[in-house]
Amino acid sequence: MSAGADETAKAFHELLETVREREAAFRDGERAVSGEASLLEGYKWAFSILRVGLDAFVWADVARPRFVDIVGPYTKWGGDNADAFYQYAPVDPTRTYRVRGRKGDAVYLSLTVYGGPDDGRWSERIVGSLNDREFECDADGCFEIVLSPDEHSGNWIRLEPDSVCAITRDYLVDPFAGRRAEWRIEAEGDAPEYRQTDADLARRFRAAATFVRDQASIAPLPPAEPNVIQDPYPVPKVTFGWAAGDAAYAMGAFELGEDEALVIRGRSPACAFWNLCLWNPFMHTYNYDYDRVTLNGGQALLDEDGSWTVVVAARDPGHPNWVSCQGHRAGRIWIRWFLPEKTPEPLQTRVVPLAEVPSS
């Protein structure tokens, strides 16, 4: 072996071993998943979280940052959904950044700065956040937001000493045909001379390994009471990881036979956006390129009284708000409401034979 890069070589092998250990976590032990579909998704999930770890901690550069996709059709982890795109950029809390963008067709978008350790552990708190109801845009939907430790006029988020990253969220009613929001970030001032060192790259690989382990401490999710949705909980005052700070959520689970359906009835308060998603045990949606496995408020057909009914089933029962299990007998249900005027009401669920699902 060539001499040099000794610390990086050790960290590289530690990272590979960390990824390899993920297989044992979902194939064996108390959190092993069942069914070939979930096993196959587990292998893809392991590489999704590795990809995000590499982008966020190995390639990221606070002096010359770029926004990179961390959630989308080919990056499924951490509670993704069909309607959203998330991007990540690292920040140095002592520097000033200008974030410029264009809204596009997003019905909700936000920029959030997170704080916490910078060693790969998930963030511990929200430092500051602005959504499109709070920052100014021009007539073309263009905007500029300053991130800095010193106060600025206009759209501004203060960087606290523990600030580590900025994450964007764009939600579209029609994510296939709609125009994504555009985001760019630029650091003010001169960047230091770039030289890669053994110690720095080893640190970055170890941070990526820590990120992978952190995600594996959450997923696969443990079993949950089937065919029940917990009461929605309000917009949180404190959040963990890279969660949003202006959304209410509800979680549930389904477990159905081939000829059964779960009928979910709910009512959404006035809000910027809401959707319902089906997840596997790794907190990622099924493949929405082929089937409708999520449904949002702009797609749902409402009942006459303004409430809505969603049907979860293996086959199309003829209901306009059907979402497909896509070959999964059991899974998780996740519902989110952005900027709700109040905490959503509890949801009702019942299991019925597929043949008895109402047509509307």
mmCIF file of C-alpha atoms in Angstrom:
data_model
loop_
_atom_site.group_PDB
_atom_site.id
_atom_site.type_symbol
_atom_site.label_atom_id
_atom_site.label_comp_id
_atom_site.label_asym_id
_atom_site.label_seq_id
_atom_site.Cartn_x
_atom_site.Cartn_y
_atom_site.Cartn_z
ATOM 1 C CA MET A 1 0.000 0.000 0.000
ATOM 2 C CA SER A 2 1.255 3.496 -0.803
ATOM 3 C CA ALA A 3 2.501 5.535 2.128
ATOM 4 C CA GLY A 4 0.436 8.491 3.364
ATOM 5 C CA ALA A 5 -3.233 9.248 4.066
ATOM 6 C CA ASP A 6 -3.085 6.829 6.998
ATOM 7 C CA GLU A 7 -5.838 8.489 9.068
ATOM 8 C CA THR A 8 -8.114 8.733 6.061
ATOM 9 C CA ALA A 9 -7.532 5.057 5.260
ATOM 10 C CA LYS A 10 -8.624 4.076 8.778
ATOM 11 C CA ALA A 11 -11.659 6.336 8.668
ATOM 12 C CA PHE A 12 -12.574 5.045 5.206
ATOM 13 C CA HIS A 13 -12.662 1.452 6.428
ATOM 14 C CA GLU A 14 -14.627 2.491 9.526
ATOM 15 C CA LEU A 15 -17.219 4.077 7.249
ATOM 16 C CA LEU A 16 -17.458 0.970 5.082
ATOM 17 C CA GLU A 17 -17.896 -1.195 8.178
ATOM 18 C CA THR A 18 -20.609 1.146 9.492
ATOM 19 C CA VAL A 19 -22.575 0.718 6.267
ATOM 20 C CA ARG A 20 -22.042 -3.044 6.296
ATOM 21 C CA GLU A 21 -23.454 -3.222 9.848
ATOM 22 C CA ARG A 22 -26.731 -1.710 8.642
ATOM 23 C CA GLU A 23 -27.521 -4.964 6.828
ATOM 24 C CA ALA A 24 -27.378 -6.954 10.041
ATOM 25 C CA ALA A 25 -29.640 -4.397 11.742
ATOM 26 C CA PHE A 26 -32.545 -4.896 9.344
ATOM 27 C CA ARG A 27 -32.020 -8.589 8.558
ATOM 28 C CA ASP A 28 -31.433 -9.918 12.072
ATOM 29 C CA GLY A 29 -32.237 -9.051 15.659
ATOM 30 C CA GLU A 30 -35.191 -7.420 17.349
ATOM 31 C CA ARG A 31 -35.727 -4.815 14.620
ATOM 32 C CA ALA A 32 -35.450 -7.144 11.649
ATOM 33 C CA VAL A 33 -38.003 -6.395 8.936
ATOM 34 C CA SER A 34 -40.286 -8.991 7.381
ATOM 35 C CA GLY A 35 -41.115 -9.537 3.744
ATOM 36 C CA GLU A 36 -38.837 -9.382 0.741
ATOM 37 C CA ALA A 37 -40.120 -5.944 -0.313
ATOM 38 C CA SER A 38 -38.941 -4.376 2.944
ATOM 39 C CA LEU A 39 -35.622 -6.214 2.813
ATOM 40 C CA LEU A 40 -34.944 -4.890 -0.684
ATOM 41 C CA GLU A 41 -35.843 -1.370 0.445
ATOM 42 C CA GLY A 42 -33.462 -1.748 3.372
ATOM 43 C CA TYR A 43 -30.492 -2.135 1.063
ATOM 44 C CA LYS A 44 -31.473 0.998 -0.858
ATOM 45 C CA TRP A 45 -32.035 2.914 2.387
ATOM 46 C CA ALA A 46 -28.518 2.076 3.599
ATOM 47 C CA PHE A 47 -27.046 3.737 0.528
ATOM 48 C CA SER A 48 -29.469 6.674 0.691
ATOM 49 C CA ILE A 49 -28.278 7.662 4.153
ATOM 50 C CA LEU A 50 -24.664 7.073 3.096
ATOM 51 C CA ARG A 51 -25.204 9.372 0.118
ATOM 52 C CA VAL A 52 -26.599 12.136 2.331
ATOM 53 C CA GLY A 53 -23.770 11.650 4.822
ATOM 54 C CA LEU A 54 -21.194 12.025 2.057
ATOM 55 C CA ASP A 55 -22.850 15.138 0.627
ATOM 56 C CA ALA A 56 -23.332 16.767 4.029
ATOM 57 C CA PHE A 57 -19.997 15.980 5.649
ATOM 58 C CA VAL A 58 -17.419 14.809 3.086
ATOM 59 C CA TRP A 59 -18.070 17.110 0.122
ATOM 60 C CA ALA A 60 -19.603 20.082 1.956
ATOM 61 C CA ASP A 61 -17.558 23.297 2.045
ATOM 62 C CA VAL A 62 -18.564 26.232 4.264
ATOM 63 C CA ALA A 63 -16.326 28.635 2.308
ATOM 64 C CA ARG A 64 -17.830 27.758 -1.092
ATOM 65 C CA PRO A 65 -21.157 26.107 -0.257
ATOM 66 C CA ARG A 66 -23.693 24.678 -2.683
ATOM 67 C CA PHE A 67 -27.252 23.546 -2.093
ATOM 68 C CA VAL A 68 -27.516 19.821 -2.856
ATOM 69 C CA ASP A 69 -30.629 17.625 -2.926
ATOM 70 C CA ILE A 70 -30.957 15.501 0.192
ATOM 71 C CA VAL A 71 -34.579 14.379 -0.325
ATOM 72 C CA GLY A 72 -36.227 13.507 -3.626
ATOM 73 C CA PRO A 73 -37.364 10.628 -5.836
ATOM 74 C CA TYR A 74 -33.945 8.944 -5.669
ATOM 75 C CA THR A 75 -32.997 9.907 -2.119
ATOM 76 C CA LYS A 76 -35.506 8.295 0.216
ATOM 77 C CA TRP A 77 -34.924 8.501 3.974
ATOM 78 C CA GLY A 78 -36.025 10.355 7.080
ATOM 79 C CA GLY A 79 -39.672 10.798 6.131
ATOM 80 C CA ASP A 80 -39.540 11.857 2.485
ATOM 81 C CA ASN A 81 -42.677 12.360 0.412
ATOM 82 C CA ALA A 82 -43.699 12.696 -3.220
ATOM 83 C CA ASP A 83 -44.445 16.425 -3.071
ATOM 84 C CA ALA A 84 -41.247 17.815 -1.606
ATOM 85 C CA PHE A 85 -37.654 18.643 -2.424
ATOM 86 C CA TYR A 86 -35.132 19.375 0.324
ATOM 87 C CA GLN A 87 -31.682 20.849 -0.181
ATOM 88 C CA TYR A 88 -28.726 21.171 2.198
ATOM 89 C CA ALA A 89 -25.812 23.587 2.513
ATOM 90 C CA PRO A 90 -23.219 23.790 5.310
ATOM 91 C CA VAL A 91 -22.601 27.089 7.101
ATOM 92 C CA ASP A 92 -19.856 28.590 9.240
ATOM 93 C CA PRO A 93 -21.466 30.629 12.054
ATOM 94 C CA THR A 94 -18.793 33.322 11.767
ATOM 95 C CA ARG A 95 -19.402 34.039 8.080
ATOM 96 C CA THR A 96 -22.088 35.910 6.138
ATOM 97 C CA TYR A 97 -24.053 34.201 3.366
ATOM 98 C CA ARG A 98 -26.512 35.438 0.789
ATOM 99 C CA VAL A 99 -29.197 32.994 -0.299
ATOM 100 C CA ARG A 100 -30.939 33.936 -3.533
ATOM 101 C CA GLY A 101 -33.812 32.124 -5.142
ATOM 102 C CA ARG A 102 -37.047 32.057 -7.107
ATOM 103 C CA LYS A 103 -40.268 30.597 -5.736
ATOM 104 C CA GLY A 104 -41.463 28.702 -8.814
ATOM 105 C CA ASP A 105 -44.733 26.802 -8.271
ATOM 106 C CA ALA A 106 -44.118 25.905 -4.621
ATOM 107 C CA VAL A 107 -47.177 26.373 -2.397
ATOM 108 C CA TYR A 108 -44.891 26.344 0.626
ATOM 109 C CA LEU A 109 -41.156 26.877 0.876
ATOM 110 C CA SER A 110 -38.809 27.666 3.722
ATOM 111 C CA LEU A 111 -35.188 28.047 4.724
ATOM 112 C CA THR A 112 -34.167 26.731 8.134
ATOM 113 C CA VAL A 113 -30.821 27.012 9.913
ATOM 114 C CA TYR A 114 -30.008 24.220 12.345
ATOM 115 C CA GLY A 115 -27.622 24.145 15.275
ATOM 116 C CA GLY A 116 -25.798 21.412 17.104
ATOM 117 C CA PRO A 117 -22.584 19.462 16.933
ATOM 118 C CA ASP A 118 -20.623 19.495 13.666
ATOM 119 C CA ASP A 119 -19.287 15.952 13.981
ATOM 120 C CA GLY A 120 -22.027 14.175 12.036
ATOM 121 C CA ARG A 121 -24.583 13.945 14.806
ATOM 122 C CA TRP A 122 -28.044 15.114 13.828
ATOM 123 C CA SER A 123 -28.890 18.689 14.724
ATOM 124 C CA GLU A 124 -30.274 19.454 18.153
ATOM 125 C CA ARG A 125 -32.310 22.583 17.500
ATOM 126 C CA ILE A 126 -33.622 25.133 15.028
ATOM 127 C CA VAL A 127 -31.538 28.307 15.091
ATOM 128 C CA GLY A 128 -33.874 30.269 12.828
ATOM 129 C CA SER A 129 -36.323 29.823 9.984
ATOM 130 C CA LEU A 130 -38.190 31.839 7.368
ATOM 131 C CA ASN A 131 -41.028 30.601 5.178
ATOM 132 C CA ASP A 132 -42.505 32.250 2.088
ATOM 133 C CA ARG A 133 -45.252 33.890 4.179
ATOM 134 C CA GLU A 134 -42.543 35.679 6.160
ATOM 135 C CA PHE A 135 -39.950 36.831 3.607
ATOM 136 C CA GLU A 136 -40.359 39.327 0.816
ATOM 137 C CA CYS A 137 -40.374 38.333 -2.877
ATOM 138 C CA ASP A 138 -40.460 40.573 -5.932
ATOM 139 C CA ALA A 139 -43.076 40.385 -8.689
ATOM 140 C CA ASP A 140 -41.184 37.518 -10.354
ATOM 141 C CA GLY A 141 -41.020 35.479 -7.147
ATOM 142 C CA CYS A 142 -37.314 36.229 -6.608
ATOM 143 C CA PHE A 143 -35.964 36.689 -3.091
ATOM 144 C CA GLU A 144 -32.750 37.128 -1.102
ATOM 145 C CA ILE A 145 -32.106 36.004 2.477
ATOM 146 C CA VAL A 146 -29.012 36.912 4.500
ATOM 147 C CA LEU A 147 -27.537 34.466 7.006
ATOM 148 C CA SER A 148 -25.046 36.145 9.333
ATOM 149 C CA PRO A 149 -24.010 36.612 12.973
ATOM 150 C CA ASP A 150 -24.611 40.369 12.626
ATOM 151 C CA GLU A 151 -27.992 41.968 12.094
ATOM 152 C CA HIS A 152 -29.111 42.827 8.563
ATOM 153 C CA SER A 153 -32.169 44.604 7.206
ATOM 154 C CA GLY A 154 -34.713 42.726 5.120
ATOM 155 C CA ASN A 155 -34.919 38.944 5.027
ATOM 156 C CA TRP A 156 -32.408 37.765 7.632
ATOM 157 C CA ILE A 157 -31.637 34.782 9.893
ATOM 158 C CA ARG A 158 -29.104 35.262 12.670
ATOM 159 C CA LEU A 159 -26.349 32.636 12.797
ATOM 160 C CA GLU A 160 -25.731 31.504 16.365
ATOM 161 C CA PRO A 161 -22.342 30.046 17.424
ATOM 162 C CA ASP A 162 -23.549 26.460 16.971
ATOM 163 C CA SER A 163 -25.081 26.949 13.491
ATOM 164 C CA VAL A 164 -24.027 24.103 11.197
ATOM 165 C CA CYS A 165 -26.298 23.977 8.145
ATOM 166 C CA ALA A 166 -29.181 25.479 6.195
ATOM 167 C CA ILE A 167 -31.942 23.324 4.711
ATOM 168 C CA THR A 168 -34.561 24.331 2.151
ATOM 169 C CA ARG A 169 -38.051 22.871 1.759
ATOM 170 C CA ASP A 170 -40.176 23.219 -1.379
ATOM 171 C CA TYR A 171 -43.677 21.691 -1.539
ATOM 172 C CA LEU A 172 -45.601 21.461 -4.823
ATOM 173 C CA VAL A 173 -49.156 20.284 -5.410
ATOM 174 C CA ASP A 174 -47.960 18.862 -8.751
ATOM 175 C CA PRO A 175 -44.296 17.946 -8.244
ATOM 176 C CA PHE A 176 -44.076 16.209 -11.634
ATOM 177 C CA ALA A 177 -45.161 19.154 -13.797
ATOM 178 C CA GLY A 178 -44.597 22.054 -11.405
ATOM 179 C CA ARG A 179 -41.517 24.295 -11.377
ATOM 180 C CA ARG A 180 -39.229 23.667 -8.432
ATOM 181 C CA ALA A 181 -38.002 26.574 -6.390
ATOM 182 C CA GLU A 182 -34.478 27.709 -7.241
ATOM 183 C CA TRP A 183 -31.913 28.163 -4.460
ATOM 184 C CA ARG A 184 -28.334 29.471 -4.541
ATOM 185 C CA ILE A 185 -25.988 30.318 -1.674
ATOM 186 C CA GLU A 186 -22.839 32.418 -1.692
ATOM 187 C CA ALA A 187 -20.370 33.173 1.097
ATOM 188 C CA GLU A 188 -19.179 36.744 1.373
ATOM 189 C CA GLY A 189 -15.462 37.483 1.649
ATOM 190 C CA ASP A 190 -12.405 35.667 0.415
ATOM 191 C CA ALA A 191 -12.132 31.908 0.838
ATOM 192 C CA PRO A 192 -8.936 30.451 2.328
ATOM 193 C CA GLU A 193 -6.546 28.633 0.039
ATOM 194 C CA TYR A 194 -7.875 25.128 -0.608
ATOM 195 C CA ARG A 195 -5.651 22.218 0.384
ATOM 196 C CA GLN A 196 -7.024 18.794 1.334
ATOM 197 C CA THR A 197 -5.306 17.229 4.360
ATOM 198 C CA ASP A 198 -5.276 13.707 5.736
ATOM 199 C CA ALA A 199 -6.626 14.821 9.099
ATOM 200 C CA ASP A 200 -9.487 16.830 7.588
ATOM 201 C CA LEU A 201 -10.673 14.108 5.218
ATOM 202 C CA ALA A 202 -10.470 11.501 7.996
ATOM 203 C CA ARG A 203 -12.626 13.781 10.169
ATOM 204 C CA ARG A 204 -15.156 14.110 7.364
ATOM 205 C CA PHE A 205 -15.383 10.345 6.785
ATOM 206 C CA ARG A 206 -15.911 9.811 10.515
ATOM 207 C CA ALA A 207 -18.657 12.436 10.548
ATOM 208 C CA ALA A 208 -20.396 10.622 7.680
ATOM 209 C CA ALA A 209 -20.161 7.355 9.630
ATOM 210 C CA THR A 210 -21.667 9.058 12.684
ATOM 211 C CA PHE A 211 -24.544 10.346 10.549
ATOM 212 C CA VAL A 212 -25.236 6.840 9.215
ATOM 213 C CA ARG A 213 -25.248 5.421 12.751
ATOM 214 C CA ASP A 214 -27.592 8.189 13.931
ATOM 215 C CA GLN A 215 -30.098 7.340 11.206
ATOM 216 C CA ALA A 216 -29.824 3.647 11.998
ATOM 217 C CA SER A 217 -30.762 4.372 15.614
ATOM 218 C CA ILE A 218 -34.172 5.514 14.352
ATOM 219 C CA ALA A 219 -34.913 3.040 11.558
ATOM 220 C CA PRO A 220 -36.175 0.430 10.985
ATOM 221 C CA LEU A 221 -39.178 1.645 12.967
ATOM 222 C CA PRO A 222 -40.575 -0.737 15.588
ATOM 223 C CA PRO A 223 -44.026 -2.294 15.069
ATOM 224 C CA ALA A 224 -47.006 -0.017 15.773
ATOM 225 C CA GLU A 225 -50.674 -0.609 16.522
ATOM 226 C CA PRO A 226 -52.165 -1.315 13.084
ATOM 227 C CA ASN A 227 -55.005 0.553 11.394
ATOM 228 C CA VAL A 228 -54.931 3.397 13.897
ATOM 229 C CA ILE A 229 -53.716 6.980 13.515
ATOM 230 C CA GLN A 230 -52.552 8.806 16.603
ATOM 231 C CA ASP A 231 -54.038 12.217 17.360
ATOM 232 C CA PRO A 232 -52.260 15.014 15.478
ATOM 233 C CA TYR A 233 -49.762 16.936 17.518
ATOM 234 C CA PRO A 234 -49.293 20.676 17.187
ATOM 235 C CA VAL A 235 -46.520 22.673 15.588
ATOM 236 C CA PRO A 236 -43.553 21.932 17.876
ATOM 237 C CA LYS A 237 -41.721 24.538 19.922
ATOM 238 C CA VAL A 238 -38.625 22.305 19.925
ATOM 239 C CA THR A 239 -37.635 19.893 17.187
ATOM 240 C CA PHE A 240 -35.044 17.171 16.670
ATOM 241 C CA GLY A 241 -32.867 16.533 13.669
ATOM 242 C CA TRP A 242 -33.817 18.336 10.474
ATOM 243 C CA ALA A 243 -37.560 18.414 11.171
ATOM 244 C CA ALA A 244 -39.686 21.427 10.239
ATOM 245 C CA GLY A 245 -40.632 23.963 12.871
ATOM 246 C CA ASP A 246 -43.950 25.109 11.389
ATOM 247 C CA ALA A 247 -45.831 21.859 10.733
ATOM 248 C CA ALA A 248 -48.268 19.675 12.650
ATOM 249 C CA TYR A 249 -48.029 15.893 12.238
ATOM 250 C CA ALA A 250 -49.885 12.625 12.798
ATOM 251 C CA MET A 251 -48.522 9.079 12.534
ATOM 252 C CA GLY A 252 -50.309 5.783 12.123
ATOM 253 C CA ALA A 253 -49.917 2.295 10.686
ATOM 254 C CA PHE A 254 -51.793 -0.137 8.485
ATOM 255 C CA GLU A 255 -51.891 -3.920 8.245
ATOM 256 C CA LEU A 256 -54.283 -5.298 5.645
ATOM 257 C CA GLY A 257 -55.198 -8.443 3.820
ATOM 258 C CA GLU A 258 -55.298 -8.558 0.040
ATOM 259 C CA ASP A 259 -59.060 -7.963 0.045
ATOM 260 C CA GLU A 260 -59.184 -5.358 2.832
ATOM 261 C CA ALA A 261 -59.000 -1.572 2.841
ATOM 262 C CA LEU A 262 -58.329 1.025 5.508
ATOM 263 C CA VAL A 263 -60.732 3.964 5.274
ATOM 264 C CA ILE A 264 -59.384 7.166 6.853
ATOM 265 C CA ARG A 265 -61.635 10.169 7.457
ATOM 266 C CA GLY A 266 -60.303 13.558 8.461
ATOM 267 C CA ARG A 267 -60.700 17.290 8.191
ATOM 268 C CA SER A 268 -57.829 19.673 7.564
ATOM 269 C CA PRO A 269 -57.760 23.168 9.017
ATOM 270 C CA ALA A 270 -56.818 26.054 6.753
ATOM 271 C CA CYS A 271 -53.120 25.560 5.999
ATOM 272 C CA ALA A 272 -50.471 26.167 3.362
ATOM 273 C CA PHE A 273 -50.275 22.483 2.428
ATOM 274 C CA TRP A 274 -51.100 19.021 3.720
ATOM 275 C CA ASN A 275 -50.430 15.485 2.564
ATOM 276 C CA LEU A 276 -50.728 11.846 3.578
ATOM 277 C CA CYS A 277 -47.912 9.392 2.804
ATOM 278 C CA LEU A 278 -47.339 5.669 3.099
ATOM 279 C CA TRP A 279 -43.914 4.678 4.435
ATOM 280 C CA ASN A 280 -41.946 1.492 4.814
ATOM 281 C CA PRO A 281 -40.097 0.728 8.107
ATOM 282 C CA PHE A 282 -37.171 2.883 6.930
ATOM 283 C CA MET A 283 -39.343 6.022 6.820
ATOM 284 C CA HIS A 284 -39.299 6.357 3.065
ATOM 285 C CA THR A 285 -42.202 6.419 0.667
ATOM 286 C CA TYR A 286 -42.940 3.690 -1.777
ATOM 287 C CA ASN A 287 -42.103 4.310 -5.447
ATOM 288 C CA TYR A 288 -44.397 7.144 -6.533
ATOM 289 C CA ASP A 289 -43.237 7.016 -10.162
ATOM 290 C CA TYR A 290 -45.579 4.061 -10.698
ATOM 291 C CA ASP A 291 -48.447 4.303 -8.211
ATOM 292 C CA ARG A 292 -50.067 6.975 -6.107
ATOM 293 C CA VAL A 293 -48.683 6.206 -2.660
ATOM 294 C CA THR A 294 -49.153 9.732 -1.287
ATOM 295 C CA LEU A 295 -51.978 12.241 -1.596
ATOM 296 C CA ASN A 296 -51.944 15.990 -0.959
ATOM 297 C CA GLY A 297 -54.642 18.556 -0.302
ATOM 298 C CA GLY A 298 -54.540 19.858 -3.859
ATOM 299 C CA GLN A 299 -55.112 16.361 -5.252
ATOM 300 C CA ALA A 300 -57.736 15.072 -2.786
ATOM 301 C CA LEU A 301 -61.435 15.134 -3.664
ATOM 302 C CA LEU A 302 -63.223 16.588 -0.641
ATOM 303 C CA ASP A 303 -66.558 15.419 0.720
ATOM 304 C CA GLU A 304 -69.527 17.809 0.655
ATOM 305 C CA ASP A 305 -68.916 18.941 4.229
ATOM 306 C CA GLY A 306 -65.267 19.819 3.513
ATOM 307 C CA SER A 307 -63.846 16.693 5.159
ATOM 308 C CA TRP A 308 -61.909 14.080 3.215
ATOM 309 C CA THR A 309 -61.749 10.312 2.951
ATOM 310 C CA VAL A 310 -58.579 8.457 1.948
ATOM 311 C CA VAL A 311 -58.556 4.726 1.183
ATOM 312 C CA VAL A 312 -55.434 2.601 1.700
ATOM 313 C CA ALA A 313 -55.607 -0.708 -0.177
ATOM 314 C CA ALA A 314 -53.608 -3.150 -2.269
ATOM 315 C CA ARG A 315 -55.882 -2.666 -5.311
ATOM 316 C CA ASP A 316 -57.905 0.224 -6.713
ATOM 317 C CA PRO A 317 -61.377 0.083 -5.107
ATOM 318 C CA GLY A 318 -62.725 2.777 -7.394
ATOM 319 C CA HIS A 319 -62.366 5.592 -4.842
ATOM 320 C CA PRO A 320 -60.837 8.876 -6.103
ATOM 321 C CA ASN A 321 -58.619 9.192 -3.018
ATOM 322 C CA TRP A 322 -57.083 5.711 -3.148
ATOM 323 C CA VAL A 323 -53.417 5.287 -2.228
ATOM 324 C CA SER A 324 -51.651 2.041 -3.062
ATOM 325 C CA CYS A 325 -49.838 -0.264 -0.629
ATOM 326 C CA GLN A 326 -47.668 -1.221 -3.622
ATOM 327 C CA GLY A 327 -47.250 -4.835 -2.536
ATOM 328 C CA HIS A 328 -46.779 -4.133 1.181
ATOM 329 C CA ARG A 329 -49.097 -5.904 3.589
ATOM 330 C CA ALA A 330 -48.158 -3.531 6.410
ATOM 331 C CA GLY A 331 -46.624 -0.076 6.662
ATOM 332 C CA ARG A 332 -46.681 3.359 8.256
ATOM 333 C CA ILE A 333 -48.932 6.348 7.597
ATOM 334 C CA TRP A 334 -47.644 9.892 8.015
ATOM 335 C CA ILE A 335 -49.698 13.085 7.686
ATOM 336 C CA ARG A 336 -48.336 16.643 7.789
ATOM 337 C CA TRP A 337 -49.950 20.093 7.750
ATOM 338 C CA PHE A 338 -47.794 23.167 7.074
ATOM 339 C CA LEU A 339 -48.798 26.415 8.790
ATOM 340 C CA PRO A 340 -52.169 25.101 10.041
ATOM 341 C CA GLU A 341 -54.375 27.734 11.662
ATOM 342 C CA LYS A 342 -54.994 25.235 14.481
ATOM 343 C CA THR A 343 -54.041 21.696 15.477
ATOM 344 C CA PRO A 344 -55.929 19.264 13.197
ATOM 345 C CA GLU A 345 -58.791 17.220 14.617
ATOM 346 C CA PRO A 346 -58.306 13.496 15.406
ATOM 347 C CA LEU A 347 -58.776 11.167 12.440
ATOM 348 C CA GLN A 348 -61.159 8.214 12.189
ATOM 349 C CA THR A 349 -60.159 4.824 10.754
ATOM 350 C CA ARG A 350 -61.939 1.569 9.961
ATOM 351 C CA VAL A 351 -61.043 -1.595 8.081
ATOM 352 C CA VAL A 352 -63.606 -2.778 5.539
ATOM 353 C CA PRO A 353 -63.733 -5.440 2.820
ATOM 354 C CA LEU A 354 -62.384 -4.034 -0.427
ATOM 355 C CA ALA A 355 -65.740 -4.652 -2.111
ATOM 356 C CA GLU A 356 -67.494 -2.427 0.460
ATOM 357 C CA VAL A 357 -65.349 0.693 -0.061
ATOM 358 C CA PRO A 358 -67.657 3.559 -1.075
ATOM 359 C CA SER A 359 -67.051 4.994 -4.528
ATOM 360 C CA SER A 360 -66.902 8.567 -3.188
#
